[in-house]
Structure formats: structure tokens, C-alpha cells
Short mmCIF file of C-alpha atoms in Angstrom, two decimals:
data_model
loop_
_atom_site.label_atom_id
_atom_site.label_comp_id
_atom_site.label_asym_id
_atom_site.label_seq_id
_atom_site.Cartn_x
_atom_site.Cartn_y
_atom_site.Cartn_z
CA MET Y 1 -21.91 24.91 4.60
CA SER Y 2 -23.31 22.35 6.51
CA ASP Y 3 -22.50 20.98 9.54
CA GLY Y 4 -19.80 19.35 9.90
CA ILE Y 5 -19.21 15.91 11.25
CA TYR Y 6 -16.47 15.04 14.46
CA VAL Y 7 -14.37 12.18 15.70
CA VAL Y 8 -15.51 11.64 19.46
CA GLY Y 9 -14.30 8.95 20.90
CA ILE Y 10 -11.42 6.80 19.53
CA ASP Y 11 -8.92 3.93 20.78
CA MET Y 12 -6.44 1.51 19.20
CA THR Y 13 -4.53 -1.13 21.68
CA LYS Y 14 -1.55 -1.55 21.43
CA PHE Y 15 -0.01 -3.22 17.87
CA GLY Y 16 1.62 -6.40 18.76
CA ARG Y 17 1.26 -9.95 18.95
CA TYR Y 18 -1.71 -11.87 20.34
CA PRO Y 19 -2.00 -15.24 18.48
CA GLU Y 20 -4.23 -16.25 22.13
CA LYS Y 21 -7.07 -13.60 20.79
CA THR Y 22 -9.89 -14.27 18.43
CA VAL Y 23 -10.13 -11.13 15.53
CA PRO Y 24 -13.24 -10.44 17.01
CA GLN Y 25 -11.71 -10.24 21.08
CA ILE Y 26 -9.45 -7.81 19.94
CA ALA Y 27 -12.23 -5.50 17.41
CA THR Y 28 -13.69 -5.18 20.90
CA GLU Y 29 -10.83 -3.81 22.76
CA ALA Y 30 -10.85 -0.82 20.62
CA ALA Y 31 -14.14 -0.48 20.57
CA LEU Y 32 -14.91 -0.17 24.27
CA GLY Y 33 -11.63 2.07 24.79
CA ALA Y 34 -13.82 4.61 22.08
CA LEU Y 35 -16.64 3.89 23.48
CA ASP Y 36 -15.11 5.04 26.92
CA ASP Y 37 -13.36 7.60 25.66
CA CYS Y 38 -16.61 9.36 24.72
CA GLY Y 39 -18.97 7.87 27.36
CA LEU Y 40 -21.24 6.63 25.76
CA THR Y 41 -22.19 2.88 25.17
CA ILE Y 42 -23.09 0.30 22.15
CA LYS Y 43 -26.74 0.47 22.43
CA ASP Y 44 -25.66 4.74 21.42
CA MET Y 45 -24.09 3.08 18.62
CA GLU Y 46 -27.12 3.62 15.01
CA ALA Y 47 -24.38 2.25 12.80
CA TYR Y 48 -21.37 -0.41 12.90
CA TYR Y 49 -18.73 -0.30 10.94
CA SER Y 50 -16.41 -2.67 10.15
CA GLY Y 51 -12.98 -3.20 8.25
CA CYS Y 52 -11.00 -6.89 8.39
CA ASN Y 53 -9.10 -8.79 5.54
CA ARG Y 54 -10.33 -12.25 6.65
CA GLY Y 55 -14.33 -11.47 6.11
CA ALA Y 56 -17.94 -10.31 7.83
CA VAL Y 57 -16.06 -10.38 11.24
CA GLY Y 58 -18.34 -6.79 12.08
CA GLN Y 59 -21.23 -9.00 13.59
CA GLN Y 60 -18.95 -11.55 15.40
CA THR Y 61 -17.61 -8.43 17.31
CA LEU Y 62 -21.37 -7.36 17.52
CA LYS Y 63 -21.57 -10.96 20.07
CA LEU Y 64 -19.06 -9.36 22.48
CA LEU Y 65 -19.77 -5.43 22.25
CA GLY Y 66 -24.29 -6.33 22.54
CA GLN Y 67 -25.71 -7.29 20.04
CA THR Y 68 -27.99 -4.78 19.76
CA GLY Y 69 -29.42 -5.21 16.26
CA VAL Y 70 -28.20 -2.32 14.62
CA ALA Y 71 -26.66 -2.17 10.39
CA VAL Y 72 -23.02 -4.01 9.99
CA VAL Y 73 -21.31 -2.80 7.25
CA ASN Y 74 -18.29 -5.12 6.74
CA CYS Y 75 -15.79 -3.57 4.24
CA GLN Y 76 -12.84 -5.14 2.83
CA ASN Y 77 -10.02 -3.55 0.65
CA ALA Y 78 -6.43 -3.70 1.95
CA CYS Y 79 -4.52 -1.97 3.13
CA ALA Y 80 -7.00 1.52 3.02
CA THR Y 81 -9.88 -1.19 4.88
CA GLY Y 82 -9.89 0.32 7.78
CA ALA Y 83 -10.18 4.04 6.38
CA THR Y 84 -12.25 2.96 4.14
CA ALA Y 85 -14.83 1.17 7.33
CA PHE Y 86 -13.99 4.52 9.15
CA ARG Y 87 -15.61 6.65 6.14
CA GLU Y 88 -18.02 4.35 5.28
CA GLY Y 89 -19.90 5.86 8.89
CA TRP Y 90 -18.11 8.82 8.03
CA MET Y 91 -20.28 9.61 4.25
CA ALA Y 92 -23.52 8.16 6.56
CA VAL Y 93 -24.05 10.22 9.76
CA LYS Y 94 -23.20 12.87 6.50
CA ALA Y 95 -25.71 12.26 4.73
CA GLY Y 96 -28.66 12.53 8.31
CA VAL Y 97 -28.39 8.57 7.72
CA TYR Y 98 -27.31 8.59 11.01
CA ASP Y 99 -26.22 10.92 13.97
CA VAL Y 100 -23.99 7.97 15.62
CA VAL Y 101 -21.85 5.08 14.52
CA LEU Y 102 -18.75 3.34 15.48
CA ALA Y 103 -15.94 2.72 13.17
CA VAL Y 104 -13.41 -0.42 13.57
CA GLY Y 105 -10.65 -1.73 12.11
CA VAL Y 106 -9.34 -4.80 12.81
CA GLU Y 107 -6.67 -7.34 12.27
CA GLN Y 108 -4.42 -10.47 13.31
CA MET Y 109 -1.02 -11.21 11.35
CA GLY Y 110 0.27 -13.58 12.99
CA LYS Y 111 3.72 -13.75 11.12
CA ALA Y 112 1.93 -13.57 8.38
CA GLY Y 113 5.93 -13.46 6.49
CA LEU Y 114 5.82 -12.03 3.12
CA LEU Y 115 2.97 -10.79 0.98
CA GLY Y 116 1.34 -11.00 -2.24
CA GLY Y 117 3.09 -13.18 -4.83
CA GLY Y 118 2.56 -16.46 -5.50
CA GLY Y 119 0.93 -17.93 -8.66
CA GLY Y 120 -1.93 -18.41 -9.89
CA ALA Y 121 -3.72 -21.75 -9.66
CA ASP Y 122 -2.86 -23.28 -12.96
CA GLY Y 123 0.46 -23.44 -14.44
CA ILE Y 124 3.76 -22.91 -11.97
CA PRO Y 125 4.73 -20.15 -9.57
CA THR Y 126 5.82 -16.89 -11.73
CA GLU Y 127 7.42 -16.03 -8.43
CA GLY Y 128 11.33 -15.26 -8.85
CA LEU Y 129 10.80 -16.75 -12.30
CA LEU Y 130 8.70 -13.39 -13.86
CA GLY Y 131 9.93 -11.06 -11.62
CA SER Y 132 8.88 -10.32 -7.85
CA SER Y 133 5.29 -9.63 -6.67
CA THR Y 134 5.98 -9.73 -3.24
CA MET Y 135 5.29 -6.36 -1.72
CA PRO Y 136 8.57 -5.41 -0.52
CA ALA Y 137 9.49 -6.25 -3.91
CA ILE Y 138 6.48 -3.86 -5.57
CA PHE Y 139 7.42 -0.96 -2.95
CA ALA Y 140 10.78 -2.05 -3.22
CA GLU Y 141 11.12 -0.68 -7.26
CA ALA Y 142 8.54 1.78 -6.36
CA GLY Y 143 11.40 3.49 -4.96
CA GLN Y 144 13.63 2.75 -7.76
CA GLU Y 145 11.35 4.68 -9.70
CA HIS Y 146 12.15 7.91 -6.98
CA ALA Y 147 15.60 7.30 -7.19
CA ARG Y 148 16.00 6.96 -11.00
CA LYS Y 149 14.61 10.61 -11.92
CA TYR Y 150 15.46 12.82 -9.08
CA GLY Y 151 18.53 9.69 -7.78
CA THR Y 152 17.28 9.17 -4.58
CA THR Y 153 19.67 7.51 -2.88
CA PHE Y 154 19.51 3.77 -0.39
CA GLU Y 155 20.93 6.41 2.39
CA GLN Y 156 17.64 8.74 1.48
CA PHE Y 157 15.04 6.02 1.40
CA ALA Y 158 17.24 4.69 4.32
CA LYS Y 159 16.97 7.61 6.41
CA VAL Y 160 13.25 7.11 7.27
CA SER Y 161 13.61 3.87 9.05
CA VAL Y 162 15.60 5.66 12.02
CA LYS Y 163 13.43 8.25 11.67
CA ASN Y 164 10.32 6.34 12.29
CA HIS Y 165 11.92 4.38 14.08
CA LYS Y 166 13.44 5.95 16.26
CA HIS Y 167 10.08 8.17 16.64
CA SER Y 168 7.78 4.93 17.58
CA THR Y 169 10.00 4.30 21.08
CA LYS Y 170 8.14 7.72 22.66
CA ASN Y 171 4.80 5.49 21.57
CA SER Y 172 4.27 2.63 24.45
CA LYS Y 173 1.72 1.54 21.90
CA SER Y 174 3.93 0.58 18.78
CA MET Y 175 5.34 -2.36 18.94
CA TYR Y 176 8.59 -1.76 18.50
CA GLN Y 177 9.95 0.63 20.97
CA ILE Y 178 13.59 0.98 19.51
CA GLU Y 179 16.58 3.28 17.66
CA THR Y 180 17.35 1.45 15.23
CA PRO Y 181 20.76 3.28 14.06
CA LEU Y 182 21.25 4.16 10.57
CA GLU Y 183 24.05 1.70 10.14
CA ASP Y 184 21.94 -0.73 11.48
CA VAL Y 185 18.78 -0.29 8.99
CA MET Y 186 21.17 0.09 6.33
CA THR Y 187 23.39 -3.50 7.26
CA SER Y 188 19.70 -5.24 8.45
CA GLU Y 189 19.53 -8.39 5.78
CA MET Y 190 18.85 -7.25 2.16
CA ILE Y 191 14.67 -8.33 1.50
CA ALA Y 192 15.12 -5.81 -1.86
CA TYR Y 193 17.00 -3.59 -2.68
CA PRO Y 194 17.49 -1.13 -1.55
CA ASN Y 195 14.29 -2.17 1.18
CA THR Y 196 16.21 -3.74 4.17
CA LYS Y 197 13.98 -6.38 7.30
CA LEU Y 198 14.15 -3.17 9.07
CA MET Y 199 12.21 -0.95 6.64
CA CYS Y 200 9.06 -3.36 6.18
CA SER Y 201 6.68 -2.52 8.55
CA VAL Y 202 5.62 -5.07 10.82
CA ASN Y 203 3.43 -7.79 10.61
CA VAL Y 204 0.77 -6.73 13.09
CA ASP Y 205 -2.56 -7.95 15.74
CA GLY Y 206 -4.02 -5.38 15.83
CA ALA Y 207 -7.63 -2.63 16.48
CA ALA Y 208 -8.43 1.14 17.21
CA ALA Y 209 -11.80 2.77 16.81
CA ALA Y 210 -13.57 5.53 16.59
CA VAL Y 211 -17.62 6.90 17.31
CA ILE Y 212 -18.19 9.22 14.39
CA VAL Y 213 -21.14 11.92 14.91
CA SER Y 214 -22.79 14.58 13.66
CA GLU Y 215 -22.76 17.92 15.12
CA LYS Y 216 -26.31 17.87 17.18
CA LYS Y 217 -24.70 15.35 18.47
CA ALA Y 218 -21.13 16.76 18.66
CA ARG Y 219 -22.66 19.44 20.79
CA GLU Y 220 -24.88 17.00 22.79
CA ILE Y 221 -22.16 15.25 24.02
CA GLY Y 222 -19.51 18.61 24.33
CA MET Y 223 -16.79 20.00 22.15
CA SER Y 224 -14.77 20.04 24.80
CA ARG Y 225 -12.62 16.39 23.88
CA ALA Y 226 -13.32 16.45 19.94
CA VAL Y 227 -11.96 16.15 16.95
CA ARG Y 228 -13.42 17.25 13.23
CA VAL Y 229 -12.99 15.72 10.11
CA GLY Y 230 -12.18 18.08 7.96
CA ALA Y 231 -12.33 16.11 4.54
CA SER Y 232 -12.65 11.58 3.35
CA VAL Y 233 -11.41 11.53 0.25
CA LEU Y 234 -10.82 7.27 -1.40
CA THR Y 235 -9.19 7.07 -4.66
CA SER Y 236 -8.61 4.40 -6.96
CA ASP Y 237 -5.45 4.55 -9.24
CA ARG Y 238 -6.43 5.97 -12.98
CA PHE Y 239 -5.30 4.06 -15.66
CA THR Y 240 -1.38 4.68 -15.53
CA GLU Y 241 1.37 3.28 -18.06
CA ARG Y 242 2.36 1.03 -16.13
CA ASP Y 243 -0.77 1.04 -13.59
CA LEU Y 244 -0.83 -3.00 -14.63
CA VAL Y 245 2.41 -3.71 -13.76
CA LEU Y 246 4.52 -1.50 -11.60
CA PRO Y 247 1.95 -0.76 -9.63
CA ASP Y 248 1.59 3.20 -9.00
CA ILE Y 249 1.08 4.63 -5.41
CA ASN Y 250 1.46 7.95 -6.43
CA THR Y 251 -1.36 9.08 -8.55
CA CYS Y 252 -4.64 7.80 -6.74
CA THR Y 253 -2.13 9.18 -3.63
CA ILE Y 254 -2.10 13.04 -5.90
CA GLU Y 255 -5.49 13.38 -6.53
CA ALA Y 256 -7.00 12.05 -2.78
CA ALA Y 257 -4.80 14.77 -1.38
CA GLU Y 258 -6.19 17.53 -4.23
CA GLN Y 259 -9.46 16.04 -3.16
CA ALA Y 260 -9.34 16.28 0.46
CA TYR Y 261 -7.32 20.15 0.28
CA GLU Y 262 -10.45 21.34 -1.82
CA MET Y 263 -12.85 19.98 0.18
CA ALA Y 264 -11.17 20.37 3.90
CA GLY Y 265 -10.27 24.73 2.25
CA VAL Y 266 -6.63 24.34 3.63
CA GLY Y 267 -3.14 23.58 1.43
CA PRO Y 268 -0.27 20.48 2.08
CA ASP Y 269 1.47 24.53 4.04
CA ASP Y 270 -1.28 24.75 6.75
CA ILE Y 271 -1.55 20.95 7.70
CA ASP Y 272 0.67 20.92 11.21
CA LEU Y 273 1.39 16.40 11.81
CA ILE Y 274 1.12 13.76 9.08
CA GLU Y 275 0.77 10.13 9.56
CA LEU Y 276 1.20 8.38 6.34
CA HIS Y 277 1.49 5.09 4.61
CA ASP Y 278 5.33 3.68 5.02
CA CYS Y 279 4.39 0.76 4.79
CA PHE Y 280 8.10 -0.30 3.74
CA ALA Y 281 10.77 2.89 4.01
CA THR Y 282 11.24 3.31 -0.11
CA ALA Y 283 7.27 4.72 -0.10
CA GLU Y 284 7.44 7.22 1.94
CA LEU Y 285 9.64 10.28 0.60
CA LEU Y 286 7.64 9.91 -2.31
CA HIS Y 287 4.01 10.57 -0.31
CA TYR Y 288 6.03 13.78 0.62
CA GLU Y 289 5.80 14.69 -3.12
CA ASN Y 290 2.53 12.92 -3.29
CA LEU Y 291 1.37 14.88 -0.33
CA GLY Y 292 2.65 18.09 -2.04
CA ILE Y 293 4.67 18.49 2.05
CA CYS Y 294 7.63 19.68 -0.90
CA ALA Y 295 7.99 19.95 -4.64
CA GLU Y 296 8.72 17.02 -6.81
CA GLY Y 297 12.51 15.98 -6.58
CA GLU Y 298 12.96 17.48 -2.75
CA ALA Y 299 11.11 14.29 -1.02
CA GLY Y 300 15.65 12.99 -0.35
CA ARG Y 301 17.00 16.50 0.94
CA LEU Y 302 13.43 16.75 2.99
CA ILE Y 303 14.82 13.24 4.93
CA ASP Y 304 18.71 14.71 4.47
CA GLU Y 305 16.96 17.88 6.47
CA GLY Y 306 15.33 16.44 9.34
CA GLU Y 307 11.88 18.13 8.22
CA THR Y 308 9.58 15.05 9.31
CA GLU Y 309 11.78 14.63 11.62
CA TRP Y 310 9.45 15.19 15.30
CA GLY Y 311 10.52 18.52 15.56
CA GLY Y 312 11.04 19.70 12.18
CA ARG Y 313 8.65 21.35 9.65
CA ILE Y 314 6.12 18.62 8.87
CA PRO Y 315 6.40 15.83 10.95
CA VAL Y 316 5.42 12.18 9.59
CA ASN Y 317 5.19 9.44 11.32
CA VAL Y 318 5.44 10.92 15.16
CA SER Y 319 4.01 7.42 16.33
CA GLY Y 320 6.50 5.31 14.71
CA GLY Y 321 4.31 4.61 11.31
CA LEU Y 322 3.89 1.28 10.24
CA LEU Y 323 7.89 0.35 10.07
CA SER Y 324 7.87 0.30 14.12
CA LYS Y 325 4.70 0.66 15.22
CA GLY Y 326 3.00 -1.43 13.56
CA HIS Y 327 0.98 -2.29 10.34
CA PRO Y 328 -2.11 -4.75 10.41
CA LEU Y 329 -4.10 -3.88 7.24
CA GLY Y 330 -7.30 -3.39 8.96
CA ALA Y 331 -6.43 -1.24 12.11
CA THR Y 332 -3.81 1.51 9.86
CA GLY Y 333 -5.83 3.85 8.38
CA ILE Y 334 -8.35 3.63 11.97
CA ALA Y 335 -4.94 3.64 14.26
CA ASN Y 336 -3.74 6.55 11.87
CA ILE Y 337 -6.96 8.54 12.73
CA TYR Y 338 -6.49 8.06 16.43
CA GLU Y 339 -2.63 9.41 16.96
CA VAL Y 340 -3.17 13.16 14.47
CA THR Y 341 -6.07 13.32 17.25
CA GLN Y 342 -3.92 12.64 19.56
CA HIS Y 343 -1.91 15.50 18.47
CA LEU Y 344 -5.27 17.80 18.31
CA ARG Y 345 -6.29 16.75 22.16
CA GLU Y 346 -3.18 17.55 22.91
CA GLU Y 347 -3.25 14.57 24.16
CA ALA Y 348 -0.28 13.04 22.43
CA GLY Y 349 2.61 12.84 25.91
CA ASP Y 350 6.86 13.09 25.44
CA ARG Y 351 6.17 12.61 21.42
CA GLN Y 352 3.21 15.53 21.39
CA VAL Y 353 2.88 17.82 18.09
CA GLU Y 354 2.99 21.25 19.38
CA GLY Y 355 -0.06 24.00 18.69
CA ALA Y 356 -1.04 20.98 15.95
CA LYS Y 357 -4.12 21.90 15.47
CA LEU Y 358 -4.76 20.20 11.61
CA GLY Y 359 -3.57 16.67 10.97
CA LEU Y 360 -3.49 14.41 7.48
CA THR Y 361 -3.18 10.88 7.09
CA HIS Y 362 -2.86 8.56 4.06
CA VAL Y 363 -3.08 5.49 3.59
CA ILE Y 364 -2.56 2.75 0.27
CA GLY Y 365 -4.07 -0.30 -0.31
CA LEU Y 366 -2.49 -2.11 -2.68
CA GLY Y 367 -4.48 -2.38 -6.01
CA GLN Y 368 -5.65 0.37 -4.46
CA ALA Y 369 -6.75 2.81 -2.79
CA CYS Y 370 -6.55 5.89 -1.36
CA ALA Y 371 -7.53 6.84 1.80
CA ILE Y 372 -6.80 10.22 2.90
CA HIS Y 373 -8.82 11.94 6.08
CA ILE Y 374 -8.13 15.56 6.79
CA ILE Y 375 -8.23 16.07 11.17
CA GLU Y 376 -9.15 19.91 12.38
CA LYS Y 377 -8.63 20.96 15.64
CA VAL Y 378 -11.87 22.51 17.56
CA SER Y 379 -11.46 25.86 18.11
CA ALA Y 380 -12.82 26.18 21.65
CA MET L 1 -7.51 -25.17 -21.39
CA PRO L 2 -9.27 -28.98 -21.82
CA GLU L 3 -7.69 -31.97 -20.45
CA VAL L 4 -8.14 -33.86 -23.84
CA GLU L 5 -6.19 -31.38 -24.56
CA LYS L 6 -3.41 -30.79 -22.14
CA ALA L 7 -2.82 -34.80 -21.92
CA GLU L 8 -1.59 -34.84 -25.81
CA GLN L 9 0.16 -31.51 -25.29
CA GLN L 10 3.99 -32.30 -26.79
CA GLY L 11 6.30 -29.11 -26.68
CA PRO L 12 6.63 -26.61 -23.31
CA LEU L 13 3.11 -25.22 -22.06
CA PRO L 14 3.54 -20.92 -21.58
CA VAL L 15 4.18 -19.22 -18.90
CA VAL L 16 1.53 -17.23 -18.90
CA PRO L 17 -1.07 -16.14 -21.61
CA TYR L 18 0.82 -13.06 -23.12
CA LEU L 19 3.68 -15.67 -24.26
CA VAL L 20 2.68 -16.49 -27.57
CA GLY L 21 3.38 -18.93 -30.71
CA VAL L 22 5.13 -21.19 -28.14
CA ASP L 23 3.88 -24.41 -30.77
CA GLU L 24 5.05 -22.79 -34.31
CA GLY L 25 8.69 -22.24 -32.90
CA ASP L 26 7.68 -18.46 -32.49
CA PRO L 27 7.62 -17.93 -29.07
CA HIS L 28 7.09 -14.19 -28.29
CA LEU L 29 5.05 -11.44 -26.21
CA ALA L 30 1.33 -10.06 -27.16
CA GLY L 31 -0.92 -7.75 -25.78
CA GLN L 32 -3.97 -6.12 -27.04
CA LYS L 33 -4.58 -2.72 -28.80
CA CYS L 34 -6.33 -0.07 -28.04
CA ARG L 35 -7.83 2.24 -31.88
CA ALA L 36 -9.52 4.45 -29.50
CA CYS L 37 -6.36 5.29 -27.93
CA GLY L 38 -3.35 3.48 -28.72
CA THR L 39 -3.16 1.46 -24.99
CA ILE L 40 -1.24 -1.55 -25.29
CA PHE L 41 -1.99 -4.30 -23.08
CA LEU L 42 -0.89 -7.55 -21.89
CA LEU L 43 -2.87 -10.56 -23.83
CA GLU L 44 -4.75 -12.21 -20.23
CA ARG L 45 -6.61 -15.64 -19.90
CA ALA L 46 -9.20 -13.87 -21.63
CA ASP L 47 -9.77 -10.60 -24.01
CA ARG L 48 -10.45 -7.57 -22.11
CA PHE L 49 -13.44 -6.46 -24.18
CA VAL L 50 -12.92 -2.57 -23.13
CA CYS L 51 -9.99 -0.12 -23.21
CA SER L 52 -9.61 0.35 -19.20
CA ASN L 53 -8.04 3.44 -19.89
CA CYS L 54 -10.44 5.67 -22.66
CA THR L 55 -13.58 2.95 -21.23
CA ALA L 56 -13.42 2.22 -26.00
CA ARG L 57 -15.70 -0.91 -26.19
CA ASP L 58 -14.42 -3.82 -29.00
CA GLN L 59 -11.95 -1.20 -30.06
CA LEU L 60 -8.79 -3.61 -29.15
CA GLU L 61 -7.24 -4.93 -31.99
CA PRO L 62 -4.20 -8.27 -31.47
CA VAL L 63 -0.79 -7.05 -31.21
CA ARG L 64 2.33 -9.12 -31.04
CA LEU L 65 4.95 -7.10 -28.22
CA SER L 66 9.09 -5.75 -29.50
CA ASP L 67 11.75 -8.83 -27.75
CA ARG L 68 13.34 -5.48 -27.59
CA GLY L 69 12.74 -2.48 -24.80
CA THR L 70 15.19 -0.72 -22.57
CA LEU L 71 15.24 -1.12 -18.25
CA HIS L 72 12.95 0.83 -16.60
CA VAL L 73 13.34 0.37 -12.86
CA TYR L 74 14.53 -3.17 -10.79
CA SER L 75 14.66 -4.21 -7.24
CA ILE L 76 16.70 -7.05 -6.70
CA VAL L 77 15.08 -9.47 -4.37
CA HIS L 78 17.33 -11.87 -2.39
CA ARG L 79 13.67 -13.09 0.10
CA SER L 80 11.05 -14.06 -1.82
CA PHE L 81 8.63 -17.21 -0.81
CA PRO L 82 10.41 -20.52 0.50
CA GLY L 83 11.83 -23.01 -2.61
CA VAL L 84 12.29 -19.40 -4.84
CA LYS L 85 16.35 -19.54 -5.70
CA THR L 86 17.50 -16.11 -4.82
CA PRO L 87 18.96 -13.52 -5.17
CA TYR L 88 17.41 -12.78 -8.65
CA VAL L 89 17.13 -8.72 -10.51
CA SER L 90 13.10 -8.65 -10.69
CA ALA L 91 13.13 -5.84 -13.48
CA VAL L 92 10.12 -3.65 -15.30
CA VAL L 93 10.67 -2.88 -18.61
CA ASP L 94 9.38 -0.64 -22.15
CA LEU L 95 8.49 -2.76 -24.94
CA GLU L 96 10.07 -0.58 -27.70
CA GLY L 97 6.66 0.79 -29.34
CA GLY L 98 4.55 -0.11 -26.52
CA GLY L 99 4.03 -2.74 -23.80
CA VAL L 100 5.59 -3.24 -19.91
CA VAL L 101 6.59 -6.76 -19.27
CA LYS L 102 7.85 -7.62 -15.84
CA GLY L 103 10.17 -10.04 -15.28
CA ASN L 104 13.82 -11.16 -14.08
CA LEU L 105 16.80 -9.64 -15.43
CA ILE L 106 20.20 -12.47 -16.42
CA ASN L 107 22.59 -12.46 -16.90
CA VAL L 108 24.21 -9.35 -15.10
CA GLU L 109 25.18 -9.12 -11.80
CA PRO L 110 23.23 -8.82 -9.06
CA ASP L 111 24.72 -5.59 -7.46
CA PRO L 112 22.81 -1.79 -8.37
CA GLU L 113 26.77 -1.08 -8.89
CA LYS L 114 26.18 -2.78 -12.20
CA ILE L 115 22.14 -3.03 -13.79
CA GLU L 116 22.12 0.29 -14.58
CA MET L 117 17.85 2.11 -15.76
CA GLY L 118 17.17 2.79 -18.60
CA MET L 119 19.12 0.44 -20.37
CA PRO L 120 18.83 -1.84 -23.49
CA VAL L 121 17.66 -4.96 -22.76
CA GLU L 122 15.99 -8.19 -24.83
CA VAL L 123 13.63 -10.69 -24.47
CA VAL L 124 14.60 -14.62 -24.68
CA TYR L 125 13.26 -17.63 -24.62
CA ASP L 126 13.55 -20.65 -22.76
CA ILE L 127 12.26 -23.74 -20.94
CA ALA L 128 11.42 -22.86 -17.01
CA PRO L 129 13.99 -24.19 -14.51
CA GLN L 130 9.92 -25.80 -12.80
CA LYS L 131 7.18 -28.34 -14.40
CA ASP L 132 3.23 -28.70 -12.95
CA ARG L 133 2.61 -31.80 -10.91
CA ASP L 134 1.16 -33.89 -14.07
CA GLY L 135 4.86 -32.90 -15.19
CA ASN L 136 4.41 -30.36 -18.53
CA GLU L 137 7.55 -28.51 -18.97
CA TYR L 138 6.68 -25.33 -19.50
CA MET L 139 7.81 -22.17 -21.80
CA THR L 140 9.37 -18.76 -19.87
CA TYR L 141 10.67 -15.85 -21.05
CA TYR L 142 13.89 -13.21 -19.49
CA PHE L 143 15.34 -9.84 -19.77
CA GLN L 144 18.78 -9.59 -20.37
CA PRO L 145 20.67 -6.81 -21.63
CA ALA L 146 21.00 -5.72 -25.02
CA SER L 147 23.73 -7.30 -27.68
#
């Protein structure tokens, strides 16, 4: 068996709105946090993996962090951008090219408003004429497919948002820390039925960073706070019947999950907590089944019975998720890994999932990309 | 489309490449069908050579799509971009004989109680309410409950 790959330092900025800062400044804050977390400096990093949807900011960030002349790889993969940058770093270390690399995901969303949609350069805009290509509508339609098949209700979708907002009250790095009762969620402004405003993720600015190292380097630094990358998987959308019109976020997740469980040598029942891509409340329920934490058609029951709440059988998005913590696209993938790592290190404070040994992170980039990481506690 | 031709355009232009037959007075939806696996793709600005399902090359042939189908899923859109009139029903329709198309579902109340997934719908054609900046009119399509 080959040596493991470890995360020894990891951090994220508080997610929020930082119009006064530049993208490299936000990235620098997370990068320094991750370096300090493991007592290394930028001079120790042998390569830099940057994830951002607004261009090649890796080199710009090193101009603030230290221009050491190392390889910089700029990644862009929609909402899977941060996870993709992390995975590129993981692969380089796994390949033996480097012993220690830094992966940083960052985004400045501002008040981006509705994402997606728009028309082509020619002709007339088709938004509102030929249906909707806005993200809330696309994910509403994905949820409606579940509703059609299994009778999943508006209320069940809304409960996802209630849960994740409640979770965020214990996370000081979350954009919001406010509980939203079911009635508030269901009666907030309808954006695209069945997604109300409180069922849409929050556009925020933020960054997250991780120091990824080889087994040799991890032993050198000390294993006490290290976590092992048990699996790193990236898939795209295989052809399915309606994918080109109704983006299929299920198949790429199901396939990524199968590969990740196999790579880590574990099954869904072994996972202690999950940070998954709740870009819209409708999406979270689909992924319960896609990730195999319940049987097909059971997601509604899971949310009804509180199984995915903190303290439940399999807590999902205890950070507050994209719905409340916020969703700076390029940062999200690494921020998910940060959250899981906090629990594996038993450093998650009030929201600690007791005895967590295995965490799974999942992101979807529309287009589509799915990245899944399984992170393992290192038994001392 | 070359500029000259565009300037001489008399009738409405198709809103998307997969709406064809407008000039001939026979507007309909069109696609490309893979001879190897039967997959149907909506016609795009440039023909595709490879089937992205089975990866067969040079097996795609033009196909006329049906004006009838069933509503697969929908969303009622209440918030859209500035200038887009809401609410409207964004619908994904499975056409009879193959092909999946997105469009607005009209002549229904934008109320989840009134819209049934799986219900039969038909494709209808009309001039779009909006012109482009050169003043050209566009032919578009809608879905409505099948009579």
C-alpha cells in the first residue's frame, strides 16, 4: 500500500462581504492561517494551487505572500473550483513530485445577485422566454424531479434550510448565525418554486487554504493534528437522457461517491459527518441518496426524522452549509475540508460531532463537475 | 448569418437554432439523431459530428421533433433578471419520439396545485414579444397543456 497524503495545516476566513479587499488579499489571509496552523512558511511550499473563478490569481496572491518562484497552477471549475485545486495539489504530492504544497480557494462574489441565465451574444435574451437558466430555477427543477418520483414536499425541502441555518448559529465563521423557523423559510420571497430566498445559498466573499503533505513530511512535522486524505475523486457529467437541458447533478455524484468509498475502503455507513453541496435546499435532499446515506426515495424521511441534524445519525452541513455559512464559489471546496478537519481534530467547539473519525466533503460545479473527498482521523 | 442576408430578412428569425422552418411557414423543432445509439440532440448553431453518448462519429442525421410531449418537471420563476416579466413557468418537456426541450409553459396558472408533472403538452409557435437591437422580430415556441 502506498504512503498516505495528509493535510497538516488548514484555515478559512470568516465568510462575509469584503468589498474593501482584493481577491489576493482575501486569499492571503486564509493561506497565512493554514501555514501558521502547521508552523510552516511560504518558503517551505514547493508548489501553489489556486482555485478562483475570476482568473489566474495564484501569482497575484504570491506577490502578497512571498514570490518564491514555485510552480503555480490556476484552477477554474465552477463551484468545484476549490476542491479541484485541492485535488491537483493532492495528486502532485501523491505522484511524488512534491512533499509539501499549498492549495488556496478564493472568491469575491460581492452582491452577485442571480447567477446563470442570460442570453447569447446574438438574437434576443431567452431568459423568461424559453424557461429559466437561473441557478435557483435549475436546482428547483432538479428537486422537482425528486418530488415527482417520490412525493417530496415543499416543506421537506424547506426543512433543509431550517436545519442548516440552525447549525450555523454555532459557527463564528459563517456569514449568518441566525435561526430561521420553518414558517419563515416557507414564507420568505419565492425565487423559483420550490426554492424561496432562504433556500438559496448566500453570495459571499471568502477563502480557504490547506497545506497538503507526503507521509514523510507529515512524520517530520508530527502527526498530532494531521488528517489523512482517504479519497479524492473528480467526475464530470456522463451523458444522461436530459443532462443537456436539465443539468444532471445526480449521476456525477453517485459515480464520484462510489469511487471515493472504494478508494478509501469504506462505505457510507462508516462516515461520521458530511459537508455537501447545498447550493439550494432542493439539492441537499438529492445528495443524501446520491451519497448513499439512505436508500432511493428516503431523503424526505431523513430530513423529517432529523437524522442529518447535529446529534442525528449522520450530521450533514454542521458548518451551516452554503445556505447559511455562504458560498464563495472557489473557496467552498476547501472550506468543506476545513470543517471536516476541525471535527476530526476535535477542535470544532460547540458544534463538535463527537467521536468523528471519517468525514466526507462534496461539491458540484454546474456544467458539471463533482468532487468528493474523504478525510480520515489519524489514530495516534 | 451574413450581414447582407440579415438586412434583407423579411420574416421573423428563429429564436434558437433548433427552431427551423420559419421562413417556409412550417416552424418546428429539430435535432440530430445518432444512427448508432438513437440519442437525439437539439440542433445547435454548428452541427455536431460526434455523439456525446456513444461517441460514434459521423452518425448524426437531421430529425424533425414532435410538437407533442409530456411535462417532465417545472419551476415557477418569481425572481429573474431585471426586465424579465415574472412569474413564469420554466418547463422541461420530453417530446414524443425523443428529444428533451426547455421552454415556458403558458396558459396555465403559475400555481403548483394547477400544474401536474407528467401531463401532456403541445408545442406552439408565436412571435416573441421582444425585438433585437436591429429591430428584427423573432419566432419562438411555448408549451401549453395539450387540448
